[in-house]
PDB file of C-alpha atoms in Angstrom:
ATOM      1  CA  MET A  24       0.000   0.000   0.000  1.00 37.00           C
ATOM      2  CA  ALA A  25       1.295   3.430  -0.876  1.00 45.00           C
ATOM      3  CA  ILE A  26       1.015   5.681   2.147  1.00 51.00           C
ATOM      4  CA  TYR A  27      -0.716   8.463   0.251  1.00 63.00           C
ATOM      5  CA  LEU A  28      -2.815   6.464  -2.202  1.00 72.00           C
ATOM      6  CA  GLU A  29      -4.240   3.034  -1.449  1.00 78.00           C
ATOM      7  CA  MET A  30      -5.521   0.904  -4.317  1.00 74.00           C
ATOM      8  CA  PRO A  31      -7.328  -2.123  -2.843  1.00 80.00           C
ATOM      9  CA  GLU A  32      -7.435  -5.171  -5.103  1.00 79.00           C
ATOM     10  CA  LEU A  33     -11.167  -5.797  -5.265  1.00 83.00           C
ATOM     11  CA  ASP A  34     -13.043  -8.342  -7.357  1.00 84.00           C
ATOM     12  CA  LYS A  35     -14.184  -6.462 -10.467  1.00 81.00           C
ATOM     13  CA  ASP A  36     -17.494  -8.360 -10.428  1.00 82.00           C
ATOM     14  CA  PHE A  37     -18.116  -7.496  -6.781  1.00 85.00           C
ATOM     15  CA  PRO A  38     -15.787  -4.668  -5.653  1.00 88.00           C
ATOM     16  CA  PHE A  39     -16.132  -5.174  -1.901  1.00 91.00           C
ATOM     17  CA  ARG A  40     -13.979  -6.541   0.910  1.00 93.00           C
ATOM     18  CA  THR A  41     -13.752  -6.728   4.692  1.00 94.00           C
ATOM     19  CA  LEU A  42     -10.629  -6.731   6.875  1.00 93.00           C
ATOM     20  CA  ILE A  43     -10.054  -7.504  10.545  1.00 93.00           C
ATOM     21  CA  ASN A  44      -7.344  -5.238  11.973  1.00 92.00           C
ATOM     22  CA  ASP A  45      -5.682  -5.862  15.289  1.00 90.00           C
ATOM     23  CA  GLY A  46      -5.154  -2.739  17.382  1.00 86.00           C
ATOM     24  CA  ASN A  47      -1.387  -2.935  16.971  1.00 80.00           C
ATOM     25  CA  ILE A  48      -1.778  -2.213  13.256  1.00 79.00           C
ATOM     26  CA  LEU A  49      -1.097   1.454  12.583  1.00 74.00           C
ATOM     27  CA  THR A  50      -2.542   2.861   9.358  1.00 80.00           C
ATOM     28  CA  THR A  51      -0.643   5.918   8.173  1.00 75.00           C
ATOM     29  CA  PRO A  52      -2.370   8.788   6.288  1.00 78.00           C
ATOM     30  CA  HIS A  53      -3.788   7.611   2.966  1.00 83.00           C
ATOM     31  CA  TRP A  54      -6.798   7.967   0.674  1.00 84.00           C
ATOM     32  CA  HIS A  55      -8.611   5.774  -1.824  1.00 87.00           C
ATOM     33  CA  ARG A  56     -11.554   6.037  -4.161  1.00 83.00           C
ATOM     34  CA  GLU A  57     -13.481   3.344  -2.281  1.00 90.00           C
ATOM     35  CA  VAL A  58     -15.951   4.137   0.490  1.00 93.00           C
ATOM     36  CA  GLU A  59     -14.861   2.765   3.877  1.00 96.00           C
ATOM     37  CA  LEU A  60     -16.528   1.973   7.200  1.00 97.00           C
ATOM     38  CA  ILE A  61     -14.601   1.146  10.368  1.00 98.00           C
ATOM     39  CA  TYR A  62     -16.470  -0.710  13.111  1.00 98.00           C
ATOM     40  CA  VAL A  63     -14.751  -0.983  16.502  1.00 97.00           C
ATOM     41  CA  THR A  64     -15.427  -4.446  17.915  1.00 96.00           C
ATOM     42  CA  LYS A  65     -13.077  -4.308  20.900  1.00 96.00           C
ATOM     43  CA  GLY A  66     -11.389  -1.636  22.998  1.00 95.00           C
ATOM     44  CA  THR A  67     -10.823   1.939  21.844  1.00 93.00           C
ATOM     45  CA  ILE A  68      -9.121   3.312  18.720  1.00 91.00           C
ATOM     46  CA  SER A  69      -7.802   6.738  17.776  1.00 87.00           C
ATOM     47  CA  LEU A  70      -8.167   7.833  14.176  1.00 88.00           C
ATOM     48  CA  GLY A  71      -8.143  10.949  12.051  1.00 86.00           C
ATOM     49  CA  ILE A  72     -10.424  11.872   9.159  1.00 89.00           C
ATOM     50  CA  ASP A  73      -9.762  15.030   7.153  1.00 82.00           C
ATOM     51  CA  ASP A  74      -7.346  16.373   9.823  1.00 75.00           C
ATOM     52  CA  ILE A  75      -9.857  15.883  12.656  1.00 83.00           C
ATOM     53  CA  PRO A  76      -8.931  13.351  15.384  1.00 83.00           C
ATOM     54  CA  TYR A  77     -11.549  11.068  16.918  1.00 90.00           C
ATOM     55  CA  LYS A  78     -11.560   8.415  19.620  1.00 90.00           C
ATOM     56  CA  LEU A  79     -14.039   5.572  19.063  1.00 95.00           C
ATOM     57  CA  SER A  80     -14.919   2.825  21.534  1.00 95.00           C
ATOM     58  CA  GLU A  81     -16.384  -0.645  21.144  1.00 96.00           C
ATOM     59  CA  GLY A  82     -19.592  -0.589  19.104  1.00 96.00           C
ATOM     60  CA  GLU A  83     -18.910   2.773  17.447  1.00 97.00           C
ATOM     61  CA  ILE A  84     -18.497   3.340  13.715  1.00 98.00           C
ATOM     62  CA  ALA A  85     -16.613   5.666  11.364  1.00 97.00           C
ATOM     63  CA  PHE A  86     -17.672   6.375   7.782  1.00 97.00           C
ATOM     64  CA  ILE A  87     -15.031   7.630   5.331  1.00 95.00           C
ATOM     65  CA  SER A  88     -16.131   8.986   1.974  1.00 91.00           C
ATOM     66  CA  SER A  89     -14.197   8.581  -1.290  1.00 87.00           C
ATOM     67  CA  GLY A  90     -10.993  10.580  -1.492  1.00 83.00           C
ATOM     68  CA  LEU A  91     -10.692  11.650   2.155  1.00 86.00           C
ATOM     69  CA  ILE A  92      -7.286  11.341   3.821  1.00 84.00           C
ATOM     70  CA  HIS A  93      -7.505   9.289   7.010  1.00 87.00           C
ATOM     71  CA  TYR A  94      -5.352   7.298   9.435  1.00 85.00           C
ATOM     72  CA  VAL A  95      -5.651   5.011  12.466  1.00 88.00           C
ATOM     73  CA  LEU A  96      -3.146   5.097  15.314  1.00 81.00           C
ATOM     74  CA  ALA A  97      -1.854   1.957  16.971  1.00 76.00           C
ATOM     75  CA  SER A  98      -4.389   1.126  19.679  1.00 82.00           C
ATOM     76  CA  PRO A  99      -3.191  -1.971  21.627  1.00 83.00           C
ATOM     77  CA  GLY A 100      -5.937  -4.189  22.976  1.00 90.00           C
ATOM     78  CA  SER A 101      -8.446  -3.096  20.337  1.00 94.00           C
ATOM     79  CA  GLU A 102      -9.875  -4.686  17.205  1.00 96.00           C
ATOM     80  CA  ARG A 103     -11.710  -3.157  14.262  1.00 96.00           C
ATOM     81  CA  LEU A 104     -13.550  -4.407  11.211  1.00 97.00           C
ATOM     82  CA  VAL A 105     -12.907  -2.490   7.985  1.00 96.00           C
ATOM     83  CA  TYR A 106     -15.390  -2.522   5.095  1.00 96.00           C
ATOM     84  CA  GLN A 107     -14.481  -1.114   1.672  1.00 95.00           C
ATOM     85  CA  PHE A 108     -16.574  -0.968  -1.488  1.00 90.00           C
ATOM     86  CA  ASP A 109     -16.474   0.844  -4.822  1.00 87.00           C
ATOM     87  CA  LEU A 110     -19.555   2.936  -5.569  1.00 79.00           C
ATOM     88  CA  SER A 111     -19.188   2.352  -9.315  1.00 76.00           C
ATOM     89  CA  TYR A 112     -20.654  -1.126  -8.784  1.00 76.00           C
ATOM     90  CA  PHE A 113     -23.986   0.421  -7.818  1.00 73.00           C
ATOM     91  CA  ALA A 114     -24.136   2.983 -10.623  1.00 69.00           C
ATOM     92  CA  SER A 115     -26.321   0.851 -12.914  1.00 69.00           C
ATOM     93  CA  LEU A 116     -29.080   0.729 -10.296  1.00 72.00           C
ATOM     94  CA  ASN A 117     -28.923   4.445  -9.548  1.00 72.00           C
ATOM     95  CA  LYS A 118     -32.003   5.320 -11.583  1.00 74.00           C
ATOM     96  CA  GLU A 119     -32.586   8.493  -9.569  1.00 80.00           C
ATOM     97  CA  ASN A 120     -29.187   9.810 -10.745  1.00 79.00           C
ATOM     98  CA  LEU A 121     -28.176  10.507  -7.150  1.00 79.00           C
ATOM     99  CA  ASP A 122     -24.720  11.984  -6.723  1.00 80.00           C
ATOM    100  CA  LEU A 123     -23.623   9.374  -4.180  1.00 80.00           C
ATOM    101  CA  GLN A 124     -20.117  10.757  -3.775  1.00 80.00           C
ATOM    102  CA  LYS A 125     -21.485  14.193  -2.947  1.00 82.00           C
ATOM    103  CA  LEU A 126     -24.144  12.800  -0.616  1.00 88.00           C
ATOM    104  CA  PHE A 127     -21.610  10.663   1.233  1.00 89.00           C
ATOM    105  CA  SER A 128     -19.115  13.517   1.515  1.00 88.00           C
ATOM    106  CA  GLU A 129     -21.740  15.495   3.464  1.00 91.00           C
ATOM    107  CA  LEU A 130     -22.303  12.857   6.173  1.00 93.00           C
ATOM    108  CA  VAL A 131     -21.155  13.252   9.778  1.00 94.00           C
ATOM    109  CA  PRO A 132     -18.282  10.735   9.735  1.00 95.00           C
ATOM    110  CA  VAL A 133     -18.507   9.113  13.197  1.00 96.00           C
ATOM    111  CA  SER A 134     -21.423   7.495  14.996  1.00 96.00           C
ATOM    112  CA  LEU A 135     -20.662   9.496  18.149  1.00 94.00           C
ATOM    113  CA  TYR A 136     -22.939  12.119  16.587  1.00 94.00           C
ATOM    114  CA  TRP A 137     -25.577   9.828  15.085  1.00 96.00           C
ATOM    115  CA  LYS A 138     -28.807   8.844  16.788  1.00 94.00           C
ATOM    116  CA  GLN A 139     -28.460   5.677  18.853  1.00 94.00           C
ATOM    117  CA  GLN A 140     -31.074   3.862  16.776  1.00 95.00           C
ATOM    118  CA  GLN A 141     -29.238   4.703  13.524  1.00 94.00           C
ATOM    119  CA  GLU A 142     -25.957   3.444  14.950  1.00 96.00           C
ATOM    120  CA  GLU A 143     -27.557   0.219  16.167  1.00 96.00           C
ATOM    121  CA  ILE A 144     -29.180  -0.612  12.810  1.00 96.00           C
ATOM    122  CA  ILE A 145     -25.933  -0.015  10.897  1.00 96.00           C
ATOM    123  CA  ARG A 146     -23.973  -1.994  13.498  1.00 96.00           C
ATOM    124  CA  GLN A 147     -26.297  -4.973  13.005  1.00 96.00           C
ATOM    125  CA  LEU A 148     -25.908  -4.741   9.229  1.00 96.00           C
ATOM    126  CA  LEU A 149     -22.116  -4.676   9.483  1.00 97.00           C
ATOM    127  CA  GLU A 150     -22.124  -7.680  11.815  1.00 97.00           C
ATOM    128  CA  SER A 151     -24.389  -9.645   9.471  1.00 96.00           C
ATOM    129  CA  ILE A 152     -22.121  -8.815   6.517  1.00 96.00           C
ATOM    130  CA  GLN A 153     -19.046  -9.991   8.413  1.00 96.00           C
ATOM    131  CA  LEU A 154     -20.775 -13.224   9.474  1.00 96.00           C
ATOM    132  CA  GLU A 155     -21.681 -13.982   5.839  1.00 96.00           C
ATOM    133  CA  MET A 156     -18.129 -13.196   4.688  1.00 93.00           C
ATOM    134  CA  ASP A 157     -16.704 -15.480   7.392  1.00 94.00           C
ATOM    135  CA  THR A 158     -19.000 -18.484   6.853  1.00 95.00           C
ATOM    136  CA  GLN A 159     -19.582 -18.101   3.094  1.00 93.00           C
ATOM    137  CA  GLN A 160     -22.628 -20.302   3.104  1.00 95.00           C
ATOM    138  CA  THR A 161     -24.433 -20.901  -0.183  1.00 96.00           C
ATOM    139  CA  GLY A 162     -25.807 -17.610  -1.484  1.00 94.00           C
ATOM    140  CA  TYR A 163     -23.699 -15.459   0.858  1.00 93.00           C
ATOM    141  CA  GLN A 164     -22.928 -12.899  -1.854  1.00 91.00           C
ATOM    142  CA  PHE A 165     -26.654 -12.254  -2.357  1.00 93.00           C
ATOM    143  CA  VAL A 166     -27.040 -11.578   1.364  1.00 94.00           C
ATOM    144  CA  VAL A 167     -23.974  -9.296   1.437  1.00 93.00           C
ATOM    145  CA  LYS A 168     -25.092  -7.326  -1.607  1.00 91.00           C
ATOM    146  CA  ALA A 169     -28.572  -6.875  -0.178  1.00 93.00           C
ATOM    147  CA  ALA A 170     -27.093  -5.650   3.108  1.00 94.00           C
ATOM    148  CA  ILE A 171     -24.845  -3.158   1.302  1.00 92.00           C
ATOM    149  CA  PHE A 172     -27.799  -1.734  -0.643  1.00 91.00           C
ATOM    150  CA  GLN A 173     -29.699  -1.361   2.630  1.00 94.00           C
ATOM    151  CA  LEU A 174     -26.621   0.246   4.184  1.00 94.00           C
ATOM    152  CA  ILE A 175     -26.358   2.787   1.359  1.00 92.00           C
ATOM    153  CA  SER A 176     -30.010   3.784   1.699  1.00 92.00           C
ATOM    154  CA  LEU A 177     -29.658   4.188   5.481  1.00 94.00           C
ATOM    155  CA  LEU A 178     -26.569   6.354   5.091  1.00 93.00           C
ATOM    156  CA  ILE A 179     -28.305   8.602   2.564  1.00 91.00           C
ATOM    157  CA  ARG A 180     -31.595   8.906   4.435  1.00 93.00           C
ATOM    158  CA  ASP A 181     -30.781   8.775   8.126  1.00 94.00           C
ATOM    159  CA  ILE A 182     -27.226   9.879   8.925  1.00 94.00           C
ATOM    160  CA  PRO A 183     -26.950  13.594   9.813  1.00 94.00           C
ATOM    161  CA  LYS A 184     -25.153  15.984   7.464  1.00 92.00           C
ATOM    162  CA  GLN A 185     -22.134  18.147   8.244  1.00 87.00           C
ATOM    163  CA  THR A 186     -22.366  21.917   8.108  1.00 77.00           C
ATOM    164  CA  LYS A 187     -18.725  22.181   7.001  1.00 69.00           C
ATOM    165  CA  GLN A 188     -17.760  20.192   3.937  1.00 61.00           C
ATOM    166  CA  PRO A 189     -14.552  18.100   4.063  1.00 59.00           C
ATOM    167  CA  LYS A 190     -11.544  18.592   1.846  1.00 57.00           C
ATOM    168  CA  LYS A 191     -11.344  16.035  -0.947  1.00 51.00           C
ATOM    169  CA  MET A 192      -9.126  15.036  -3.802  1.00 48.00           C
ATOM    170  CA  ASN A 193     -10.063  17.235  -6.739  1.00 43.00           C
ATOM    171  CA  LYS A 194     -10.979  14.303  -8.936  1.00 45.00           C
ATOM    172  CA  LEU A 195     -11.506  10.601  -8.441  1.00 49.00           C
ATOM    173  CA  ALA A 196      -9.670   9.459 -11.522  1.00 53.00           C
ATOM    174  CA  THR A 197      -9.801   6.390 -13.745  1.00 61.00           C
ATOM    175  CA  LYS A 198      -7.827   3.233 -12.919  1.00 63.00           C
ATOM    176  CA  ASP A 199      -4.998   4.032 -15.393  1.00 75.00           C
ATOM    177  CA  VAL A 200      -4.573   7.527 -13.977  1.00 76.00           C
ATOM    178  CA  LEU A 201      -4.667   6.206 -10.409  1.00 70.00           C
ATOM    179  CA  GLU A 202      -1.951   3.690 -11.231  1.00 77.00           C
ATOM    180  CA  LYS A 203       0.266   6.437 -12.634  1.00 84.00           C
ATOM    181  CA  LEU A 204      -0.441   8.649  -9.614  1.00 82.00           C
ATOM    182  CA  ASP A 205       0.325   5.709  -7.341  1.00 78.00           C
ATOM    183  CA  GLU A 206       3.732   5.353  -9.015  1.00 86.00           C
ATOM    184  CA  ILE A 207       4.402   9.063  -8.494  1.00 88.00           C
ATOM    185  CA  PHE A 208       3.189   9.017  -4.888  1.00 85.00           C
ATOM    186  CA  ARG A 209       5.354   5.987  -4.083  1.00 84.00           C
ATOM    187  CA  TYR A 210       8.398   7.866  -5.328  1.00 91.00           C
ATOM    188  CA  VAL A 211       7.473  10.882  -3.223  1.00 90.00           C
ATOM    189  CA  GLU A 212       6.993   8.629  -0.194  1.00 86.00           C
ATOM    190  CA  ASP A 213      10.459   7.136  -0.672  1.00 89.00           C
ATOM    191  CA  TYR A 214      12.280  10.417  -1.353  1.00 92.00           C
ATOM    192  CA  TYR A 215      10.244  13.273   0.184  1.00 93.00           C
ATOM    193  CA  GLN A 216      13.050  13.901   2.693  1.00 93.00           C
ATOM    194  CA  GLU A 217      15.393  14.672  -0.212  1.00 93.00           C
ATOM    195  CA  ASP A 218      15.425  17.321  -2.929  1.00 92.00           C
ATOM    196  CA  ILE A 219      12.887  16.248  -5.584  1.00 93.00           C
ATOM    197  CA  THR A 220      12.991  18.288  -8.784  1.00 92.00           C
ATOM    198  CA  LEU A 221      10.361  18.462 -11.495  1.00 94.00           C
ATOM    199  CA  ARG A 222      12.825  16.702 -13.791  1.00 94.00           C
ATOM    200  CA  ASN A 223      13.234  13.844 -11.288  1.00 92.00           C
ATOM    201  CA  ILE A 224       9.540  13.194 -10.978  1.00 95.00           C
ATOM    202  CA  ALA A 225       8.849  13.610 -14.714  1.00 94.00           C
ATOM    203  CA  ASP A 226      11.465  10.922 -15.402  1.00 94.00           C
ATOM    204  CA  VAL A 227       9.778   8.616 -12.889  1.00 91.00           C
ATOM    205  CA  SER A 228       6.437   9.070 -14.643  1.00 91.00           C
ATOM    206  CA  GLY A 229       7.962   8.543 -18.086  1.00 92.00           C
ATOM    207  CA  TYR A 230       6.661  11.918 -19.296  1.00 93.00           C
ATOM    208  CA  SER A 231       8.363  15.085 -20.423  1.00 94.00           C
ATOM    209  CA  THR A 232       8.364  17.845 -17.816  1.00 94.00           C
ATOM    210  CA  PHE A 233       5.849  19.769 -19.941  1.00 94.00           C
ATOM    211  CA  TYR A 234       3.397  16.851 -20.220  1.00 94.00           C
ATOM    212  CA  PHE A 235       3.911  15.783 -16.599  1.00 94.00           C
ATOM    213  CA  THR A 236       3.074  19.292 -15.384  1.00 94.00           C
ATOM    214  CA  LYS A 237      -0.217  19.249 -17.307  1.00 92.00           C
ATOM    215  CA  PHE A 238      -1.028  15.638 -16.327  1.00 90.00           C
ATOM    216  CA  PHE A 239      -0.450  16.212 -12.629  1.00 89.00           C
ATOM    217  CA  LYS A 240      -2.378  19.467 -12.437  1.00 86.00           C
ATOM    218  CA  ARG A 241      -5.288  18.021 -14.398  1.00 81.00           C
ATOM    219  CA  ASN A 242      -5.621  14.945 -12.176  1.00 76.00           C
ATOM    220  CA  THR A 243      -4.878  16.329  -8.724  1.00 75.00           C
ATOM    221  CA  GLY A 244      -5.999  19.927  -9.051  1.00 74.00           C
ATOM    222  CA  LYS A 245      -2.643  21.292  -7.933  1.00 82.00           C
ATOM    223  CA  THR A 246       0.913  21.715  -9.180  1.00 91.00           C
ATOM    224  CA  PHE A 247       3.493  19.114  -8.223  1.00 93.00           C
ATOM    225  CA  LEU A 248       5.386  21.590  -6.037  1.00 93.00           C
ATOM    226  CA  THR A 249       2.190  22.434  -4.156  1.00 90.00           C
ATOM    227  CA  PHE A 250       1.443  18.728  -3.769  1.00 88.00           C
ATOM    228  CA  LEU A 251       4.971  17.993  -2.508  1.00 92.00           C
ATOM    229  CA  ASN A 252       4.805  20.802   0.017  1.00 92.00           C
ATOM    230  CA  ASP A 253       1.319  19.703   1.134  1.00 87.00           C
ATOM    231  CA  TYR A 254       2.589  16.130   1.447  1.00 88.00           C
ATOM    232  CA  ARG A 255       5.519  17.244   3.602  1.00 92.00           C
ATOM    233  CA  ILE A 256       3.165  19.339   5.733  1.00 91.00           C
ATOM    234  CA  ASP A 257       0.927  16.272   6.185  1.00 84.00           C
ATOM    235  CA  LYS A 258       3.977  14.290   7.310  1.00 88.00           C
ATOM    236  CA  ALA A 259       4.872  17.077   9.720  1.00 91.00           C
ATOM    237  CA  LYS A 260       1.334  17.087  11.144  1.00 88.00           C
ATOM    238  CA  TRP A 261       1.535  13.313  11.621  1.00 85.00           C
ATOM    239  CA  LEU A 262       4.824  13.685  13.529  1.00 90.00           C
ATOM    240  CA  LEU A 263       3.494  16.579  15.604  1.00 90.00           C
ATOM    241  CA  ILE A 264       0.559  14.462  16.747  1.00 84.00           C
ATOM    242  CA  ASN A 265       2.321  11.117  17.104  1.00 81.00           C
ATOM    243  CA  SER A 266       5.885  11.865  18.206  1.00 88.00           C
ATOM    244  CA  ASP A 267       7.811  13.983  20.658  1.00 90.00           C
ATOM    245  CA  TYR A 268      10.264  15.303  18.059  1.00 94.00           C
ATOM    246  CA  SER A 269      11.049  19.001  18.289  1.00 95.00           C
ATOM    247  CA  VAL A 270       9.780  21.221  15.476  1.00 96.00           C
ATOM    248  CA  SER A 271      13.365  21.634  14.207  1.00 95.00           C
ATOM    249  CA  GLU A 272      13.743  17.853  14.033  1.00 95.00           C
ATOM    250  CA  ILE A 273      10.435  17.509  12.206  1.00 96.00           C
ATOM    251  CA  ILE A 274      11.493  20.127   9.665  1.00 96.00           C
ATOM    252  CA  THR A 275      14.633  18.106   8.943  1.00 94.00           C
ATOM    253  CA  ARG A 276      12.735  14.812   8.783  1.00 94.00           C
ATOM    254  CA  THR A 277      10.175  16.137   6.307  1.00 94.00           C
ATOM    255  CA  GLY A 278      12.570  17.541   3.728  1.00 94.00           C
ATOM    256  CA  PHE A 279      11.983  21.285   3.983  1.00 94.00           C
ATOM    257  CA  GLU A 280      14.828  23.478   2.783  1.00 88.00           C
ATOM    258  CA  SER A 281      14.488  26.022   5.579  1.00 90.00           C
ATOM    259  CA  ASP A 282      12.654  26.696   8.830  1.00 94.00           C
ATOM    260  CA  LYS A 283      11.190  29.847   7.295  1.00 94.00           C
ATOM    261  CA  THR A 284       9.599  27.920   4.407  1.00 94.00           C
ATOM    262  CA  PHE A 285       8.149  25.337   6.772  1.00 96.00           C
ATOM    263  CA  TYR A 286       6.611  27.874   9.165  1.00 95.00           C
ATOM    264  CA  ARG A 287       5.161  29.903   6.298  1.00 95.00           C
ATOM    265  CA  LEU A 288       3.556  26.869   4.640  1.00 94.00           C
ATOM    266  CA  PHE A 289       2.331  25.383   7.901  1.00 94.00           C
ATOM    267  CA  LYS A 290       0.659  28.632   8.946  1.00 93.00           C
ATOM    268  CA  LYS A 291      -0.878  28.943   5.480  1.00 90.00           C
ATOM    269  CA  SER A 292      -2.176  25.373   5.634  1.00 85.00           C
ATOM    270  CA  MET A 293      -3.467  25.225   9.217  1.00 86.00           C
ATOM    271  CA  ASP A 294      -3.774  28.905  10.201  1.00 88.00           C
ATOM    272  CA  ILE A 295      -1.982  28.145  13.478  1.00 92.00           C
ATOM    273  CA  ALA A 296       1.646  27.561  14.537  1.00 94.00           C
ATOM    274  CA  PRO A 297       3.031  23.971  14.697  1.00 94.00           C
ATOM    275  CA  LEU A 298       3.202  23.780  18.502  1.00 94.00           C
ATOM    276  CA  GLU A 299      -0.318  25.133  18.840  1.00 93.00           C
ATOM    277  CA  TYR A 300      -1.461  22.470  16.387  1.00 89.00           C
ATOM    278  CA  ARG A 301       0.326  19.789  18.451  1.00 89.00           C
ATOM    279  CA  ASN A 302      -1.354  20.920  21.661  1.00 87.00           C
ATOM    280  CA  ARG A 303      -4.770  21.157  20.052  1.00 82.00           C
ATOM    281  CA  MET A 304      -4.771  17.909  18.056  1.00 74.00           C
ATOM    282  CA  LYS A 305      -2.660  15.418  19.992  1.00 65.00           C
ATOM    283  CA  ILE A 306      -4.614  12.509  21.435  1.00 55.00           C
ATOM    284  CA  ASP A 307      -3.061  11.075  24.600  1.00 51.00           C
TER     285      ASP A 307
END
């Protein structure tokens, strides 16, 4: 898995999967085009969705819309079920022409703020899906698909909407574009602490610098330099929340050329200073 872009290998005929994650598994910041639900079945977990940290306990649920950056901290003693599915599978039955991605992006992402009855119904659906996936009795895919359709309708109809809309990737691209972006993001992940030039990254993509510049801007909504700086800022935010490194150490570890550049970009991104961000966002 690339840390910035995850591309789950889902069955093209039924693009859905479930995972059981032990609490010791730490999931670093990433995004994917698939919708995801996280159901805490044991203990307590700490996670972040769109730069907002949450703490969820046994029985609580998180919903993550397509394209949102999210992470889960190591939470020893806990367990969580993860459900991922691609909305494109349901497009042929969307006769009302609902914009599912938009509708899902507006939902309150954690069940802490849902009505208890809504949380309970969705919890039961998720448990029934997992049971069918575990036992795989005859006809289990019919049961799972039916449950997912019911889940989608419940999310659309019953889950409260946010007043503030989350930040999203500019465009959920096609598979070929995602694969090329994944290649680029993997390179950035490996070398973001070093000096990455436009020529370097264009060579990695196999494009000329001119074509790469157009390709990247068209498919991410930002220039590569802006993306690289945003990526380094995201890494810095991760370290501020999850380490005791000094700000100077974090600047060095995230590849910024100077303290001045880092502070300017961080303030522009978060509208607060790094230490204030650490104090406000860190989950003990």
